[in-house]
Coordinates of C-alpha atoms and ligand atoms in Angstrom, one line a residue:
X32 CA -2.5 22.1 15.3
X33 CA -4.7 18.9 15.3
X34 CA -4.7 16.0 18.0
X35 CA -1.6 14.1 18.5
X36 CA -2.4 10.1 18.8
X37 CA -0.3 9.6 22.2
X38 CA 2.6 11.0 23.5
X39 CA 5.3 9.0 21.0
X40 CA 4.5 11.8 18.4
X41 CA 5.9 14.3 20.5
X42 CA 9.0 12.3 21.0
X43 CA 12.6 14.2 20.1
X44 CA 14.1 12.6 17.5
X45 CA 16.7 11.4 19.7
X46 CA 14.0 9.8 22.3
X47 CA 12.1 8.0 19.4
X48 CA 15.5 6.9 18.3
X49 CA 16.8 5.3 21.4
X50 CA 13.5 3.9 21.8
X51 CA 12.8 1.8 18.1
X52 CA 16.5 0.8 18.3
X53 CA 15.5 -1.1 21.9
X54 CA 12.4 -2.5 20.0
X55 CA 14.7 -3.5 17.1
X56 CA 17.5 -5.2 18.9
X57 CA 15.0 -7.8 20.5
X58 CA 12.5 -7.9 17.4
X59 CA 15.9 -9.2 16.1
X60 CA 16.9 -11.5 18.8
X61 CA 13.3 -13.2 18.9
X62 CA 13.2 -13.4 15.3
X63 CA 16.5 -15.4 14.9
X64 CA 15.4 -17.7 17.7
X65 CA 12.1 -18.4 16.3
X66 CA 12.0 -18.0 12.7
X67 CA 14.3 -20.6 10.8
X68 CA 14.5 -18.6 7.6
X69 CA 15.9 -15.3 9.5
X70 CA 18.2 -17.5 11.0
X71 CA 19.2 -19.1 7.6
X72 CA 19.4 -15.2 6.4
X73 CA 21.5 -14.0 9.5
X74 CA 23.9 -17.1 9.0
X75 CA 24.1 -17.0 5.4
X76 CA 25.1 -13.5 5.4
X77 CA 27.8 -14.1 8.3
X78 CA 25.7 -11.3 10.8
X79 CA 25.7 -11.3 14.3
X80 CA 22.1 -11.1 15.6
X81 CA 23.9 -9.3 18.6
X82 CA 25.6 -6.9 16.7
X83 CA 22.0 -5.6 15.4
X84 CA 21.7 -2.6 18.3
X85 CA 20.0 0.0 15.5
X86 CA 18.9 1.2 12.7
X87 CA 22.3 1.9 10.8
X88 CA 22.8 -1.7 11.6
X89 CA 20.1 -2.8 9.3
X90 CA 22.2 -2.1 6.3
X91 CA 23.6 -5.2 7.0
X92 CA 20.9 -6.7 5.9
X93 CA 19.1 -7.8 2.5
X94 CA 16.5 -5.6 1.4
X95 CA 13.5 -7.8 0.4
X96 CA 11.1 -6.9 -2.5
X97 CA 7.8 -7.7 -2.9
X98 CA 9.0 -10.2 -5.6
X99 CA 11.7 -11.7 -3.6
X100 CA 9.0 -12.1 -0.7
X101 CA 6.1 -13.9 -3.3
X102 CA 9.4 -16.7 -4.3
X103 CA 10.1 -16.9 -0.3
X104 CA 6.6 -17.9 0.1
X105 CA 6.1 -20.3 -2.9
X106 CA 9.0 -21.9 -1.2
X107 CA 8.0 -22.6 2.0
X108 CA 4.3 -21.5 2.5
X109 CA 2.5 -19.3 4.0
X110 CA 4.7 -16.5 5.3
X111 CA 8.1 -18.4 4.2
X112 CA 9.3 -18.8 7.6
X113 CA 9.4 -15.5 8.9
X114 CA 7.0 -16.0 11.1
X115 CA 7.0 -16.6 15.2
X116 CA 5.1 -20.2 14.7
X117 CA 4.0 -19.7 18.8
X118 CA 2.5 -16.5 18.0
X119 CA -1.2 -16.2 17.9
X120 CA -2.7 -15.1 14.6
X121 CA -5.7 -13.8 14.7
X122 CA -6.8 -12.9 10.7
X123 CA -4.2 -14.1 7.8
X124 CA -4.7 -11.8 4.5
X125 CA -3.4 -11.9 1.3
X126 CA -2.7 -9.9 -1.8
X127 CA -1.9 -10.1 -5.1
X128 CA 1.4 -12.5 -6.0
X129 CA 0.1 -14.1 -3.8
X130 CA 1.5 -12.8 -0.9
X131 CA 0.2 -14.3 2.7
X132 CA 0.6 -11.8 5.4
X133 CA -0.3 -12.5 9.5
X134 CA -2.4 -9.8 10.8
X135 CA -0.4 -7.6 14.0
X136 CA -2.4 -8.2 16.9
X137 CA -5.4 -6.0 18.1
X138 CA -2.8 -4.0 19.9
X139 CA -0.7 -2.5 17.0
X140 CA -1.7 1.1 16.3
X141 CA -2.1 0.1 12.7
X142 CA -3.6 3.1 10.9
X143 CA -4.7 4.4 14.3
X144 CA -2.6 7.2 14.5
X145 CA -3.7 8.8 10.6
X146 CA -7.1 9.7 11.8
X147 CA -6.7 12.2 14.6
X148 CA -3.7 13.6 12.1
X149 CA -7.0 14.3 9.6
X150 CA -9.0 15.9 12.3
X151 CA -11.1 12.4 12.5
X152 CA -12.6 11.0 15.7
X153 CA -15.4 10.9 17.7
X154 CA -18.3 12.2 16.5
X155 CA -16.9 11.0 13.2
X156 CA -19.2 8.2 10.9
X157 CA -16.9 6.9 8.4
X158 CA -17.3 5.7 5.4
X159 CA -14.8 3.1 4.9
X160 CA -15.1 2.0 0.9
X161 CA -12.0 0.0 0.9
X162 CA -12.4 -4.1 0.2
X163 CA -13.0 -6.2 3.2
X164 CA -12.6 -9.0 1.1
X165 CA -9.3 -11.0 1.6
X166 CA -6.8 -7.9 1.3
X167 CA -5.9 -6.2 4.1
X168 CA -7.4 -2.6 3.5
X169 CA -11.0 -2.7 4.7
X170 CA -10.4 -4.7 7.7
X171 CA -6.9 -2.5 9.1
X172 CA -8.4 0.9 8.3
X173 CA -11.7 -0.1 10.4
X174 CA -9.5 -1.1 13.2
X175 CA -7.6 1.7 13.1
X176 CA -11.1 4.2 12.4
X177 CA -12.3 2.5 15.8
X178 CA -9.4 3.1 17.9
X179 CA -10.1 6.6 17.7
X180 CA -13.0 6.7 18.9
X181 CA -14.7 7.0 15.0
X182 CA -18.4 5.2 13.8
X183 CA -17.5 3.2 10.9
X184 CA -20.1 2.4 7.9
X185 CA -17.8 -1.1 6.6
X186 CA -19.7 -0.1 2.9
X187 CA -16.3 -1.9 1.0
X188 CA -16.6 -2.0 -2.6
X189 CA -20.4 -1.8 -2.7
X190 CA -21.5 0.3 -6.2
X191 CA -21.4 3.8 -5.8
X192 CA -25.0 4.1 -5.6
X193 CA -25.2 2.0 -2.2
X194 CA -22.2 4.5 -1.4
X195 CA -24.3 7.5 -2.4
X196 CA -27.2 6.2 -0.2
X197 CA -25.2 5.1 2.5
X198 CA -23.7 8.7 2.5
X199 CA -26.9 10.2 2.8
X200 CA -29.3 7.9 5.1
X201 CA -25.9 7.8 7.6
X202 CA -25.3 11.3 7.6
X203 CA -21.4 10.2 6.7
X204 CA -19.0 12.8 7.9
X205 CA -15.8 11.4 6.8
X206 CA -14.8 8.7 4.3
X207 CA -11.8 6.4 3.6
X208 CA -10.8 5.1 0.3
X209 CA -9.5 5.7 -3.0
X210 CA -9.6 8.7 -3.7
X211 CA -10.6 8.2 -7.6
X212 CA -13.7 6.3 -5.8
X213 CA -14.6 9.2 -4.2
X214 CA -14.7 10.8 -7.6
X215 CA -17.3 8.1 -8.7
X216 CA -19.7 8.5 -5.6
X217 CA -19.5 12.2 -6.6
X218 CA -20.3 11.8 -10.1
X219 CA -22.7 9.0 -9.1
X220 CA -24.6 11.8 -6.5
X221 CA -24.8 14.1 -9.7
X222 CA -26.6 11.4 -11.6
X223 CA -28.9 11.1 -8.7
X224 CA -29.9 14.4 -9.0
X225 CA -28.1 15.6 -5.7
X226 CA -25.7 18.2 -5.1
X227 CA -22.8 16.9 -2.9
X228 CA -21.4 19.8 -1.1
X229 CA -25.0 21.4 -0.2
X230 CA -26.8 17.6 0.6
X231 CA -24.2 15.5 2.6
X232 CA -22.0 16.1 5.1
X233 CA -18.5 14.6 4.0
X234 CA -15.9 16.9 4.9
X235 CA -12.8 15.3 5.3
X236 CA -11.4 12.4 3.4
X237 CA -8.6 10.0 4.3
X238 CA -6.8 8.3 1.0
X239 CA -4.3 5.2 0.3
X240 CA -3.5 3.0 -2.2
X241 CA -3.0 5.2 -5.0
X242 CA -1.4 8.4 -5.2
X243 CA -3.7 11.8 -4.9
X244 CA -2.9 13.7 -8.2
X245 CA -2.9 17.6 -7.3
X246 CA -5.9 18.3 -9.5
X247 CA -8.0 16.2 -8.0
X248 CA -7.2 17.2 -4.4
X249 CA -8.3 20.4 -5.2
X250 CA -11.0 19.6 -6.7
X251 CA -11.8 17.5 -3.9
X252 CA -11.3 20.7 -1.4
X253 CA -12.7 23.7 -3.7
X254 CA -15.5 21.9 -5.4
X255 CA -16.8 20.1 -2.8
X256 CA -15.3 20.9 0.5
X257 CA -13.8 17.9 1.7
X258 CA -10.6 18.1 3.1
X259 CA -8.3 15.7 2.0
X260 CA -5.3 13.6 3.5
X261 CA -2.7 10.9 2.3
X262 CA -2.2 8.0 4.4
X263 CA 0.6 5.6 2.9
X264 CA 1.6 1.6 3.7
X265 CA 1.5 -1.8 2.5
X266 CA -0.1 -4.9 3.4
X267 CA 3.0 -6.5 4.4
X268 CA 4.2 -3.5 6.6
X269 CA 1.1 -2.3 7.6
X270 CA 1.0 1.8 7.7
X271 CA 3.9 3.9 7.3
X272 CA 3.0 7.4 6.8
X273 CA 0.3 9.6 7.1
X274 CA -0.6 13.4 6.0
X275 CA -0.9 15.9 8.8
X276 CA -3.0 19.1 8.3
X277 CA 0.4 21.4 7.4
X278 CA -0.1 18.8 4.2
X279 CA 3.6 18.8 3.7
X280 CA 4.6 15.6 3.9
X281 CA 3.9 12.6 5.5
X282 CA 4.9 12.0 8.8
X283 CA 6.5 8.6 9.4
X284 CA 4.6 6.2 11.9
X285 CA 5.8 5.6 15.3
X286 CA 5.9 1.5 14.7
X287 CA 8.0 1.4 11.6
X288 CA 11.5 2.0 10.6
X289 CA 12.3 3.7 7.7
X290 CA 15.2 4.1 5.6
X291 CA 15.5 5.7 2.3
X292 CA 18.4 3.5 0.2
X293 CA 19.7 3.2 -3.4
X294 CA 17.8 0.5 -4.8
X295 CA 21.1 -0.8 -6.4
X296 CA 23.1 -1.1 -3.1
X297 CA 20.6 -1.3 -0.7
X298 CA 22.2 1.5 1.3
X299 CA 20.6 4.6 2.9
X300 CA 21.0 7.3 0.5
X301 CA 22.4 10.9 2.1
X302 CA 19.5 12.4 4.0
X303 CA 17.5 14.1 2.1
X304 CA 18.1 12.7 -1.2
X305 CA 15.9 10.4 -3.4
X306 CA 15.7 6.8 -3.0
X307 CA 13.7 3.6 -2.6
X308 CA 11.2 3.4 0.7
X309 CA 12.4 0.7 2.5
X310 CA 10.7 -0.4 6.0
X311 CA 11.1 -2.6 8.5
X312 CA 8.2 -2.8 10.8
X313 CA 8.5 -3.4 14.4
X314 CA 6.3 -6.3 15.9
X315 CA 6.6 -9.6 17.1
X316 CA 4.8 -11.6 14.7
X317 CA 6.4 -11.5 11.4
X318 CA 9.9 -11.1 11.2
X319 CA 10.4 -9.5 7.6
X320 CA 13.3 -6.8 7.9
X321 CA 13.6 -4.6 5.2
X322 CA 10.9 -4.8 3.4
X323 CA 11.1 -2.8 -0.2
X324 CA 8.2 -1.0 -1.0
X325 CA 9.6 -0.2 -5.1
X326 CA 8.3 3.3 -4.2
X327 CA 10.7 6.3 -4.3
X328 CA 10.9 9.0 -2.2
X329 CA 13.1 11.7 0.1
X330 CA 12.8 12.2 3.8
X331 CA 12.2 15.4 5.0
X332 CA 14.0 15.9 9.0
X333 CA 13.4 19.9 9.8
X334 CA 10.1 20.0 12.3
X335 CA 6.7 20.4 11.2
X336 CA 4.2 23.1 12.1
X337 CA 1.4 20.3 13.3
X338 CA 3.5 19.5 16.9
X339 CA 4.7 16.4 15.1
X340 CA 8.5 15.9 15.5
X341 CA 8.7 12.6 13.6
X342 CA 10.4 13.0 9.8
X343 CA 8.4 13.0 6.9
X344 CA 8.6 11.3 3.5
X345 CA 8.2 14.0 0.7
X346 CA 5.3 12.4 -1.2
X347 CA 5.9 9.0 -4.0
X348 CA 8.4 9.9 -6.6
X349 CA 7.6 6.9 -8.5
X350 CA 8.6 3.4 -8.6
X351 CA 11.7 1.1 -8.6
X352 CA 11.8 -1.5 -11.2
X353 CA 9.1 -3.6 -13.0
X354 CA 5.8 -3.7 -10.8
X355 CA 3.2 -1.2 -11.0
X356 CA 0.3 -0.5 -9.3
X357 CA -3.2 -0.2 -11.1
X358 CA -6.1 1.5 -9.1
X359 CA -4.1 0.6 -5.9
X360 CA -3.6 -3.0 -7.0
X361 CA 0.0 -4.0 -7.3
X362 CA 0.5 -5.8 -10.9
X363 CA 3.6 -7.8 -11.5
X364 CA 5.9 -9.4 -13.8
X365 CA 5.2 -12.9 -11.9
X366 CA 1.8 -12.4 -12.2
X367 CA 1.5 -11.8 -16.1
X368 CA 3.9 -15.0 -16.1
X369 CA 1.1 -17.0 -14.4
X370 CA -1.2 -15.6 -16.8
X371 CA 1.4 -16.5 -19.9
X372 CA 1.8 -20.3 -18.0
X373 CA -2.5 -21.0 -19.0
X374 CA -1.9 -19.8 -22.5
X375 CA 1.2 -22.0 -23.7
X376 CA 3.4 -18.8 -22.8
X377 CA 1.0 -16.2 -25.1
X378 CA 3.9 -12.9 -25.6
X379 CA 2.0 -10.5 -24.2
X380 CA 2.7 -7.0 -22.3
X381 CA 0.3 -4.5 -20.2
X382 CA 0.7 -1.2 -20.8
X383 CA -0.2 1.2 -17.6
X384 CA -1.3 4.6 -18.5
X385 CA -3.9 7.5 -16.9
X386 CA -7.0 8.7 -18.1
X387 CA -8.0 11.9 -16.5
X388 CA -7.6 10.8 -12.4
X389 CA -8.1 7.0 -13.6
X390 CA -5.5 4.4 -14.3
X391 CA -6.2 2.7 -17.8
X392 CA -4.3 -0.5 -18.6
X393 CA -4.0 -2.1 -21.9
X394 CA -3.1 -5.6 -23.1
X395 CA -0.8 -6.3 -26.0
X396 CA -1.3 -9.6 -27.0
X397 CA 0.3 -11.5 -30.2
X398 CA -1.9 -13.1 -32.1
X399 CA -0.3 -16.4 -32.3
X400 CA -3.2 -18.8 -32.9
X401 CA -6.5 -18.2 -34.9
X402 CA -9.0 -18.3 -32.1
X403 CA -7.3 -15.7 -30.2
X404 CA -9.3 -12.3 -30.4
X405 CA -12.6 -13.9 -30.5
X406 CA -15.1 -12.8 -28.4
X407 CA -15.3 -16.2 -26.5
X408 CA -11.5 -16.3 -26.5
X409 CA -11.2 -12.8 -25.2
X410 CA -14.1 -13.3 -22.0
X411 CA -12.0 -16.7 -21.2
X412 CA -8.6 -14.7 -20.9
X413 CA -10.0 -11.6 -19.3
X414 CA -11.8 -13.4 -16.7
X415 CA -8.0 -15.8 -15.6
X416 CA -6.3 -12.6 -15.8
X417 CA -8.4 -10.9 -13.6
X418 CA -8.4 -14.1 -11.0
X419 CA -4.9 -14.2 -11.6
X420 CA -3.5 -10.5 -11.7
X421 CA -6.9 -8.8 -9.4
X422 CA -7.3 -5.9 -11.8
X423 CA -9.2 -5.4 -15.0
X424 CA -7.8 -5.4 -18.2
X425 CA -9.3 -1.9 -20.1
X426 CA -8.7 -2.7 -23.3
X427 CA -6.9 -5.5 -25.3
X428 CA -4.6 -4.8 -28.3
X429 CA -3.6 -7.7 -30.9
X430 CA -0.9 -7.7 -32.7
X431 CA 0.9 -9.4 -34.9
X432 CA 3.1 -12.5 -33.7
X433 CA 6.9 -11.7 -33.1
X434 CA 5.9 -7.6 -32.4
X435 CA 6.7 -8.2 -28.6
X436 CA 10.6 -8.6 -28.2
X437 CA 11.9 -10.8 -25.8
X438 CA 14.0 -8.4 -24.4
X439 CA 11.1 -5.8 -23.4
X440 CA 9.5 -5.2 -20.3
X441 CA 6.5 -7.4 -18.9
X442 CA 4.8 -4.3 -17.4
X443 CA 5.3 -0.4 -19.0
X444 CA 4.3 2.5 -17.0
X445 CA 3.7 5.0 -18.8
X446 CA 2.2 7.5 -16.2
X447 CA 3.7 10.8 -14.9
X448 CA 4.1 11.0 -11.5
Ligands
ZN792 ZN1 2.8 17.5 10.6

C-alpha cells in the first residue's frame, strides 16, 4: 500500500459524504450571492439555493459542456460571470475555445494528492514535460509535484533532445507528461546512442491528457521499467482522478464531486452503469456546477486494495458528442467554425484517427477556389488553424466541391477506445 495524501482518503464513504455535501451547500450559497450568472441560472430554473443540501440535489441543475461554457464566456467575458469578482486571482489560464479559467488558490490540493498515489515524493526529481505556456498543465502539475515534497525540472515542451539531456545531467527519477511524449524522449535516447533502462533513472511515470493505450503501458513497464500511472481532469475542474498502484481504477479526488449521468437527461445513471463524467468542483472561486467533461465512464464503489476508500471511475469509455481531443488538445466544432469564418465558410471536416500510440488528424477540405491547395495557400491555412484550433493538422485532403454534406459532422473520430 503506497502513502495516502492526508487523512480525507481514509474517509468512509459516509464521512466524505456528509462532509462535500457541507462544502457544497455554502459553495452554493456564496455562489448565488456573488456571481450574477448563477443567480440568473438558479432563478431561471425556479431552484432554491437553500434547497441545494447535496449531491443528489445537483440534478437540479444544468449540466454545462465545454461548448455551452466557451458561448457563456463570449457573452460576458472572462469566466461569464461565474466568478466571485472579490476573490483574489492569482494566475488566469486559458485553453482552446477559448476558454478563460481562474486558477484555485495556492491552497487547493490540485494534483497534489496523484503523486504520493504513484509512489512519488521526496527524493523525487521530476520531469515535468507538460506546456507552461498559457494552458493550465505545466503550471498545476508543478504545484501539485511540490506539495509533496518532489524536485521538479519545469522542461515543458522543450524538444526531446533537451528532454533526453535533462533526463540524464538531472539524474530524473520520475516524469510527468504525455505519455506518447515519453515514447519520443525514448526513441529520441535511442537515436542518441543511449539505452534508457540501463542509463537513466526514470522509474515511475505520471500521465494525463490523453488516454494510456494498454500496449504502450506495458511497453512502458516491461521495456523500460517505468511504472506507469493515470491521472485524469480538466482545466476548468482542475484534477479529478488519479491511478493508485492496485491500477484498477482511478480513485476520485477528495475536492470534486462526481456524478456519472445520461448525457441526454442529465441525470445520474444507476451506479455502476456507463455515462458521461460530470463534475462539479468544490472551491470558492469559480462557481461552475456541473461541469461536463464529454468523457464516458462507470464508477466503481467496492473498496480498493491501496487503503483508499474513495470510488473510482473505471477508465475513459470514450466521448459524448462532437469534440475530440487530439494529442490531449481538445478540438471543437466552434473552433473549425472560426477557422471556416477566415476562409468565406471553406466546407471542410477533420478526420481524428491513430497511428500506432499517436493521434493523426486529417483535413478534408473542398476545393472551392483555384488557389486552394497551393503550397502558399496551404502554409497560410495551416498556420490560422493551428493559432485557431492549437493542434497540427497531419495531412490535408482536397476534394472536390459539394463532397462534404451539410448534414455531416464537423469533427469524426475514428479511433477505438
Ligand atoms: Zn486504490
Amino acid at each position: 500500500m503506497n502513502r495516502l495524501f492526508d487523512e480525507k482518503e481514509s474517509w468512509t464513504n459516509e464521512e466524505r459524504k456528509a462532509r462535500q455535501d457541507e462544502i457544497l451547500a455554502g459553495m452554493v450559497k456564496l455562489g448565488y450571492a456573488k456571481s450574477a450568472r448563477l443567480k440568473q441560472i438558479f432563478d431561471t430554473n425556479k431552484i432554491n439555493p437553500l434547497k441545494i443540501k447535496s449531491r443528489e440535489d445537483l440534478e437540479t441543475l444544468p449540466v454545462t459542456p465545454r461548448e455551452k461554457l466557451v458561448e457563456m464566456e463570449i457573452q460576458e467575458p472572462p469566466y461569464a460571470g461565474l466568478e466571485n469578482p472579490e476573490a483574489k486571482v492569482d494566475r488566469i489560464f486559458t485553453s482552446p475555445g477559448p476558454v478563460y479559467e481562474p486558477h484555485l488558490s495556492e491552497n487547493d490540493y490540485l494534483w497534489a494528492r496523484a503523486f504520493p498515489a504513484a509512489g512519488i515524493g521526496p527524493g523525487d526529481i521530476a520531469l515535468n514535460a507538460f506546456s507552461y505556456h498559457l494552458v493550465a498543465a505545466g503550471l498545476t502539475f508543478h504545484t501539485g509535484l511540490r506539495k509533496v515534497g518532489a524536485t521538479v525540472v519545469p522542461s515543458g515542451t522543450s524538444s526531446a533532445q533537451i528532454q533526453v539531456q535533462l533526463i540524464k545531467d538531472l539524474k530524473v527519477t520520475a516524469y510527468v507528461g504525455t505519455p506518447s511524449f515519453l515514447m519520443s524522449i525514448i526513441n529520441k535516447a535511442k537515436e542518441m546512442g543511449f539505452d534508457f533502462h540501463k542509463d537513466f533513472q526514470v522509474r515511475k511515470a505520471c500521465f494525463a491528457a490523453e488516454p494510456l493505450l494498454p500496449a504502450l503501458r506495458h511497453s512502458f513497464e516491461k521495456d523500460y521499467g517505468i511504472d506507469a500511472y493515470q491521472m485524469y481532469g480538466a482545466t476548468e475542474v482542475g484534477d479529478v482522478a488519479y491511478e493508485c498502484s492496485a491500477k484498477k481504477g482511478w480513485h476520485i479526488c477528495e475536492e470534486t464531486i462526481v456524478e456519472i449521468v445520461d448525457p441526454a437527461t442529465g441525470k445520474n445513471v444507476r451506479s455502476g452503469e456507463l455515462g458521461e463524467i460530470v463534475v462539479t468542483r468544490l472551491n470558492d472561486i469559480f462557481f461552475l456546477f456541473r461541469f461536463g467533461t464529454g468523457d464516458l465512464s462507470r464508477l466503481i464503489t467496492v473498496p480498493c486494495s491501496s487503503g483508499r476508500i474513495s470510488y473510482r471511475l473505471a477508465g475513459i469509455a470514450g466521448r459524448v458528442g462532437d469534440t475530440a481531443k487530439v494529442r490531449g488538445m481538445f478540438l471543437a466544432p466552434s473552433q473549425l467554425k472560426a477557422v471556416q469564418g477566415k476562409y468565406n465558410g471553406l466546407p471542410l471536416q477533420a478526420i481524428v484517427t491513430r497511428d500506432g500510440h499517436a493521434d493523426q488528424l486529417k483535413l478534408r477540405v473542398e476545393k472551392i477556389f483555384q488557389e486552394i491547395g497551393d503550397a502558399q495557400w496551404e502554409a497560410g491555412f495551416k498556420k490560422y488553424f493551428q493559432e485557431i484550433c492549437t493542434v497540427k493538422i497531419d495531412q490535408i485532403e482536397y476534394v472536390s466541391a459539394g463532397t462534404i454534406k451539410q448534414e455531416e459532422k464537423l469533427i469524426i473520430d475514428l479511433r477505438k477506445w
